[in-house]
Amino acid sequence: MALIVVTTSPRVAPGLLAPAAWQALTRGRVLTGTPDHPYLPYLGEAGVRVEVVTPDPGALARESRTGTVVWLAAQDGDEDFMRAVGHAAISLDEPPEIEVVPGSYDLPGARLLDLVQVMDRLRRECPWDRKQTHESLVPYLVEEAYEVLETIHEGAYGPPLREELGDLLLQVMFHARLAQERTGPERTGPEGTAGDGFDIDDVAAGIVEKLVRRHPHVFAEVEVSGADEVGDNWETIKAAERAAKGETASVLGGVPMGQPAISLAAQLLRRAGRAGAPAALAGDLAPTAGARLFALVRETQDAGLDPEAELRAAAREYRRRVQQWEDASDTP
């Protein structure tokens, strides 16, 4: 006979099972070693009787020789227990057939739910995580962003980039978790309106709405001739969004002035250039070192290059040469 192992995902709402899993649950005696398995109430409502037993690998393997037994695995997969069942089965003269039936599958992005749960627990139980604020996390947010940038510049697009993106994602999750704590009744505004709290779902919903709104050529009936027209539409839509919020209509509205100076100058020039600002506005700045640097940024952009990337490449080359000089200096 056979042992059928039905697995479920903790990232899928309880009760949602694949047709093959429902069929498996009717083929024999159904057992589980997890008394608080979240699927038990739903299976009970569907008329599936599940017996909660003390996990016994040998007994389960032996019973599966004479009849079909269905094991509802814990949501962590019961890996150690199932490994023990496998060892017990192959030690029998006539081992049962063991079949694994996935009851539910993770959708793309489902592991983000794990991050939500981990972040919630850290915020409750870790002294360091519990005392953090938006302000205290700022240095880590900047640091992690630059580490992603460094990894890309090094061409480490595999595991190193994945790890650095995870560290950056943690910062987004952390800030959203802090904001979530401001959604309680004590944080509401006048007349019972919500305060400035939000959660990670609000963050995701906001960027989804923005992407859909700014890509009418994908999500609506707008037709474009190429990437340049996409960029023009993007800026037009952004201007309309700023106007709807009552923000300045300046083409430079929304440019973060706290960013590094080279990228700041490049973005200001890029924005102003798209709006048709006269080139002379950047040509007669006060004769300072800053003005000379600004002019060099403009010249670099006019040449079709990214000034931030160019300076960074030069800095990396300088670092390489200094390291070579140090290595040569250490040679006896």
Coordinates of C-alpha atoms in Angstrom, one line a residue:
M1 CA 0.0 0.0 0.0
A2 CA 1.2 3.6 0.4
L3 CA 2.0 6.5 2.6
I4 CA 0.8 9.8 1.1
V5 CA 2.3 13.0 2.6
V6 CA 0.3 16.2 2.0
T7 CA 2.3 19.4 2.5
T8 CA 0.9 22.9 2.8
S9 CA 2.4 26.4 2.6
P10 CA 2.2 28.7 5.6
R11 CA 2.1 31.6 3.0
V12 CA -1.2 30.5 1.5
A13 CA -4.5 31.0 3.3
P14 CA -5.6 27.9 5.2
G15 CA -8.3 25.9 3.5
L16 CA -6.9 26.5 0.0
L17 CA -5.8 23.1 -1.3
A18 CA -5.0 21.8 -4.7
P19 CA -7.5 19.3 -6.2
A20 CA -4.8 16.5 -5.9
A21 CA -4.6 17.2 -2.2
W22 CA -8.3 16.9 -1.6
Q23 CA -8.3 13.6 -3.5
A24 CA -5.4 12.3 -1.4
L25 CA -7.2 13.2 1.8
T26 CA -10.1 10.8 0.9
R27 CA -7.9 7.8 0.1
G28 CA -7.1 6.6 3.6
R29 CA -6.7 7.3 7.3
V30 CA -5.6 10.9 7.8
L31 CA -3.0 11.6 10.5
T32 CA -1.0 14.5 11.7
G33 CA 1.5 15.2 14.5
T34 CA 0.5 18.9 14.6
P35 CA -2.4 19.6 17.0
D36 CA -2.6 23.3 16.0
H37 CA -2.3 22.8 12.3
P38 CA -4.2 25.7 10.7
Y39 CA -5.9 23.5 8.2
L40 CA -7.6 21.3 10.7
P41 CA -10.8 23.4 11.2
Y42 CA -11.3 23.7 7.4
L43 CA -10.7 20.0 6.8
G44 CA -13.2 19.3 9.6
E45 CA -15.8 21.5 7.9
A46 CA -15.3 19.6 4.7
G47 CA -15.9 16.3 6.5
V48 CA -12.3 15.1 6.5
R49 CA -11.5 13.5 9.9
V50 CA -7.9 14.1 10.9
E51 CA -6.4 12.2 13.9
V52 CA -3.7 14.0 15.9
V53 CA -1.1 11.4 16.9
T54 CA 2.3 11.3 18.5
P55 CA 4.7 11.1 15.6
D56 CA 6.2 7.6 15.4
P57 CA 8.2 7.0 12.2
G58 CA 8.3 3.2 12.6
A59 CA 4.6 2.8 13.3
L60 CA 3.7 5.0 10.4
A61 CA 5.9 3.1 8.0
R62 CA 4.5 -0.3 9.2
E63 CA 0.9 0.8 9.0
S64 CA 1.5 2.1 5.4
R65 CA 2.4 -1.5 4.4
T66 CA -1.2 -2.8 4.9
G67 CA -3.3 0.2 3.9
T68 CA -3.1 3.8 2.6
V69 CA -2.2 6.3 5.2
V70 CA -2.3 10.1 4.6
W71 CA 0.1 12.2 6.7
L72 CA -0.8 15.9 7.0
A73 CA 2.7 17.4 7.4
A74 CA 3.4 20.4 9.6
Q75 CA 3.9 23.6 7.7
D76 CA 7.6 23.5 8.2
G77 CA 7.6 20.3 6.1
D78 CA 8.2 17.8 8.9
E79 CA 11.6 17.2 7.2
D80 CA 13.3 15.4 10.1
F81 CA 10.3 13.3 10.9
M82 CA 9.8 12.3 7.2
R83 CA 13.5 11.5 6.9
A84 CA 13.1 9.1 9.9
V85 CA 10.0 7.6 8.2
G86 CA 12.0 7.0 5.1
H87 CA 14.7 5.2 7.0
A88 CA 12.1 3.1 8.8
A89 CA 10.4 2.2 5.6
I90 CA 13.5 1.0 3.8
S91 CA 14.4 -1.2 6.7
L92 CA 11.2 -3.2 6.2
D93 CA 11.1 -6.3 4.1
E94 CA 8.3 -4.8 1.9
P95 CA 8.6 -1.0 2.2
P96 CA 5.5 1.0 1.4
E97 CA 5.4 3.4 -1.5
I98 CA 5.8 7.0 -0.3
E99 CA 4.1 9.8 -2.3
V100 CA 4.4 13.5 -1.6
V101 CA 1.4 15.6 -2.7
P102 CA 1.9 19.4 -2.5
G103 CA -1.4 20.8 -1.1
S104 CA -0.6 24.4 -1.8
Y105 CA 2.0 26.3 -3.7
D106 CA 3.7 29.6 -3.0
L107 CA 3.0 32.3 -5.5
P108 CA 5.9 34.7 -6.6
G109 CA 6.6 37.0 -3.7
A110 CA 5.2 34.7 -1.1
R111 CA 8.4 34.7 0.9
L112 CA 7.9 38.4 1.6
L113 CA 5.2 37.2 4.1
D114 CA 8.0 35.4 6.0
L115 CA 9.9 38.7 6.2
V116 CA 6.8 40.4 7.7
Q117 CA 6.6 37.7 10.4
V118 CA 10.3 37.9 11.2
M119 CA 10.2 41.6 11.4
D120 CA 7.2 41.6 13.7
R121 CA 9.0 39.2 16.0
L122 CA 12.2 41.1 16.0
R123 CA 10.3 44.3 16.9
R124 CA 8.7 42.5 19.8
E125 CA 11.5 40.4 21.2
C126 CA 14.9 41.9 20.2
P127 CA 16.1 44.8 22.4
W128 CA 18.1 46.4 19.6
D129 CA 15.4 46.2 17.0
R130 CA 12.8 47.4 19.6
K131 CA 14.5 50.7 20.3
Q132 CA 15.1 51.8 16.6
T133 CA 13.4 54.8 15.1
H134 CA 13.1 56.1 11.5
E135 CA 15.9 58.6 12.4
S136 CA 18.2 55.9 13.9
L137 CA 17.9 53.7 10.8
V138 CA 18.8 56.4 8.3
P139 CA 22.6 55.6 8.3
Y140 CA 21.8 51.9 7.6
L141 CA 19.4 52.8 4.8
V142 CA 22.1 54.9 3.1
E143 CA 24.8 52.4 3.8
E144 CA 22.9 49.5 2.4
A145 CA 22.0 51.4 -0.8
Y146 CA 25.6 52.2 -1.4
E147 CA 26.5 48.5 -0.8
V148 CA 24.1 47.5 -3.5
L149 CA 25.7 50.1 -5.8
E150 CA 29.2 48.8 -5.0
T151 CA 28.1 45.2 -5.8
I152 CA 26.7 46.3 -9.2
H153 CA 29.8 48.2 -10.0
E154 CA 31.9 45.1 -9.2
G155 CA 29.7 43.0 -11.6
A156 CA 28.7 40.6 -8.8
Y157 CA 25.3 40.0 -10.1
G158 CA 24.7 36.6 -8.4
P159 CA 24.6 35.8 -4.6
P160 CA 26.4 39.0 -3.6
L161 CA 23.8 41.2 -5.2
R162 CA 21.0 39.0 -3.9
E163 CA 22.3 39.4 -0.4
E164 CA 22.8 43.2 -0.6
L165 CA 19.3 43.6 -2.1
G166 CA 18.0 41.6 0.9
D167 CA 19.7 44.0 3.3
L168 CA 18.2 47.0 1.5
L169 CA 14.8 45.3 1.5
L170 CA 15.1 44.9 5.3
Q171 CA 15.4 48.6 5.7
V172 CA 12.2 49.2 3.7
M173 CA 10.5 46.5 5.8
F174 CA 11.8 48.0 9.0
H175 CA 10.6 51.5 8.2
A176 CA 7.2 50.2 7.2
R177 CA 7.0 48.2 10.5
L178 CA 7.7 51.3 12.5
A179 CA 5.0 53.2 10.6
Q180 CA 2.5 50.4 11.3
E181 CA 2.9 51.0 15.0
R182 CA 1.4 54.5 14.4
T183 CA -1.9 53.2 13.2
G184 CA -3.4 52.5 16.7
P185 CA -6.3 54.5 18.1
E186 CA -4.0 56.7 20.1
R187 CA -2.3 57.8 16.8
T188 CA -5.4 58.9 15.0
G189 CA -5.9 62.5 13.9
P190 CA -8.7 64.9 14.4
E191 CA -12.3 63.7 14.1
G192 CA -11.0 60.1 14.2
T193 CA -9.2 60.2 10.9
A194 CA -6.1 58.1 10.5
G195 CA -2.8 59.5 11.5
D196 CA 0.5 59.1 9.5
G197 CA 0.7 55.4 10.0
F198 CA 0.9 52.8 7.3
D199 CA 2.1 49.2 6.8
I200 CA 4.1 47.3 4.2
D201 CA 0.9 46.5 2.2
D202 CA 0.2 50.3 1.9
V203 CA 3.8 50.7 0.6
A204 CA 3.3 48.0 -2.0
A205 CA -0.1 49.3 -2.9
G206 CA 1.2 52.8 -3.4
I207 CA 4.0 51.8 -5.8
V208 CA 1.7 49.4 -7.7
E209 CA -0.8 52.3 -8.2
K210 CA 2.0 54.6 -9.3
L211 CA 3.5 52.2 -11.8
V212 CA 0.1 51.4 -13.3
R213 CA -0.7 55.2 -13.5
R214 CA 2.7 56.0 -15.1
H215 CA 2.6 53.2 -17.7
P216 CA -0.6 53.9 -19.6
H217 CA 1.1 52.3 -22.6
V218 CA 1.1 49.0 -20.7
F219 CA -2.0 49.1 -18.6
A220 CA -4.2 51.4 -20.7
E221 CA -4.7 52.1 -24.4
V222 CA -2.0 54.7 -24.9
E223 CA 0.5 53.9 -27.8
V224 CA 4.1 55.0 -27.7
S225 CA 6.8 55.1 -30.4
G226 CA 9.7 54.2 -28.1
A227 CA 11.5 54.7 -24.8
D228 CA 11.8 58.5 -25.4
E229 CA 8.1 59.0 -25.6
V230 CA 7.7 56.8 -22.5
G231 CA 10.0 59.2 -20.6
D232 CA 8.1 62.2 -21.8
N233 CA 4.8 60.7 -20.7
W234 CA 6.3 59.9 -17.4
E235 CA 7.3 63.5 -16.7
T236 CA 3.9 64.8 -17.8
I237 CA 2.2 62.4 -15.5
K238 CA 4.5 63.3 -12.6
A239 CA 3.8 67.0 -13.2
A240 CA 0.0 66.3 -13.0
E241 CA 0.5 64.3 -9.8
R242 CA 2.4 67.2 -8.2
A243 CA -0.2 69.6 -9.2
A244 CA -2.9 67.4 -7.7
K245 CA -1.0 67.4 -4.4
G246 CA -0.7 71.2 -4.5
E247 CA 3.1 71.0 -4.9
T248 CA 5.2 73.4 -6.9
A249 CA 4.9 73.1 -10.7
S250 CA 8.6 73.6 -11.1
V251 CA 10.3 70.9 -13.2
L252 CA 12.8 70.7 -10.3
G253 CA 10.1 69.9 -7.8
G254 CA 10.9 66.6 -6.0
V255 CA 14.6 66.6 -6.7
P256 CA 16.2 65.5 -3.4
M257 CA 18.7 68.1 -2.5
G258 CA 20.4 65.9 0.1
Q259 CA 21.8 63.5 -2.4
P260 CA 25.5 63.5 -3.3
A261 CA 26.5 66.7 -5.1
I262 CA 27.6 65.1 -8.4
S263 CA 24.4 63.2 -8.8
L264 CA 22.4 66.3 -7.6
A265 CA 24.0 68.5 -10.2
A266 CA 23.4 65.9 -12.9
Q267 CA 19.7 65.5 -12.0
L268 CA 19.1 69.3 -11.9
L269 CA 20.7 69.7 -15.3
R270 CA 18.8 66.7 -16.7
R271 CA 15.4 68.0 -15.4
A272 CA 16.0 71.6 -16.5
G273 CA 17.3 70.4 -19.9
R274 CA 14.1 68.4 -20.6
A275 CA 12.1 71.5 -19.7
G276 CA 14.0 73.6 -22.2
A277 CA 15.8 75.8 -19.7
P278 CA 18.5 78.0 -21.4
A279 CA 22.0 76.5 -21.2
A280 CA 23.3 79.9 -20.2
L281 CA 21.7 79.5 -16.8
A282 CA 24.5 77.1 -16.0
G283 CA 27.2 79.0 -17.8
D284 CA 27.7 82.1 -15.7
L285 CA 27.7 80.8 -12.2
A286 CA 30.0 82.5 -9.6
P287 CA 33.6 81.7 -10.4
T288 CA 34.2 79.2 -7.6
A289 CA 35.5 75.6 -7.4
G290 CA 31.9 74.5 -7.1
A291 CA 31.0 76.3 -10.4
R292 CA 33.9 74.6 -12.2
L293 CA 32.7 71.2 -10.9
F294 CA 29.2 72.0 -12.0
A295 CA 30.4 73.0 -15.5
L296 CA 32.3 69.7 -15.7
V297 CA 29.2 67.8 -14.8
R298 CA 27.3 69.6 -17.6
E299 CA 30.1 68.8 -20.1
T300 CA 30.1 65.2 -19.1
Q301 CA 26.4 64.9 -19.6
D302 CA 26.6 66.7 -22.9
A303 CA 29.0 64.0 -24.0
G304 CA 26.3 61.4 -23.2
L305 CA 28.1 60.1 -20.1
D306 CA 26.9 59.7 -16.5
P307 CA 29.1 62.0 -14.4
E308 CA 28.5 60.1 -11.2
A309 CA 29.6 56.8 -12.8
E310 CA 32.6 58.4 -14.5
L311 CA 33.9 59.9 -11.3
R312 CA 33.3 56.7 -9.5
A313 CA 35.2 54.7 -12.1
A314 CA 38.1 57.1 -11.8
A315 CA 38.0 56.8 -8.0
R316 CA 38.0 53.0 -8.3
E317 CA 41.0 53.1 -10.7
Y318 CA 42.8 55.4 -8.3
R319 CA 42.1 53.0 -5.4
R320 CA 43.5 50.1 -7.5
R321 CA 46.7 52.1 -8.2
V322 CA 47.2 53.0 -4.5
Q323 CA 46.7 49.4 -3.6
Q324 CA 49.3 48.4 -6.1
W325 CA 51.7 51.0 -4.7
E326 CA 51.1 49.7 -1.2
D327 CA 51.8 46.1 -2.3
A328 CA 55.0 47.2 -4.0
S329 CA 56.1 49.2 -1.0
D330 CA 55.6 46.1 1.2
T331 CA 57.9 44.0 -1.0
P332 CA 61.3 43.4 0.7

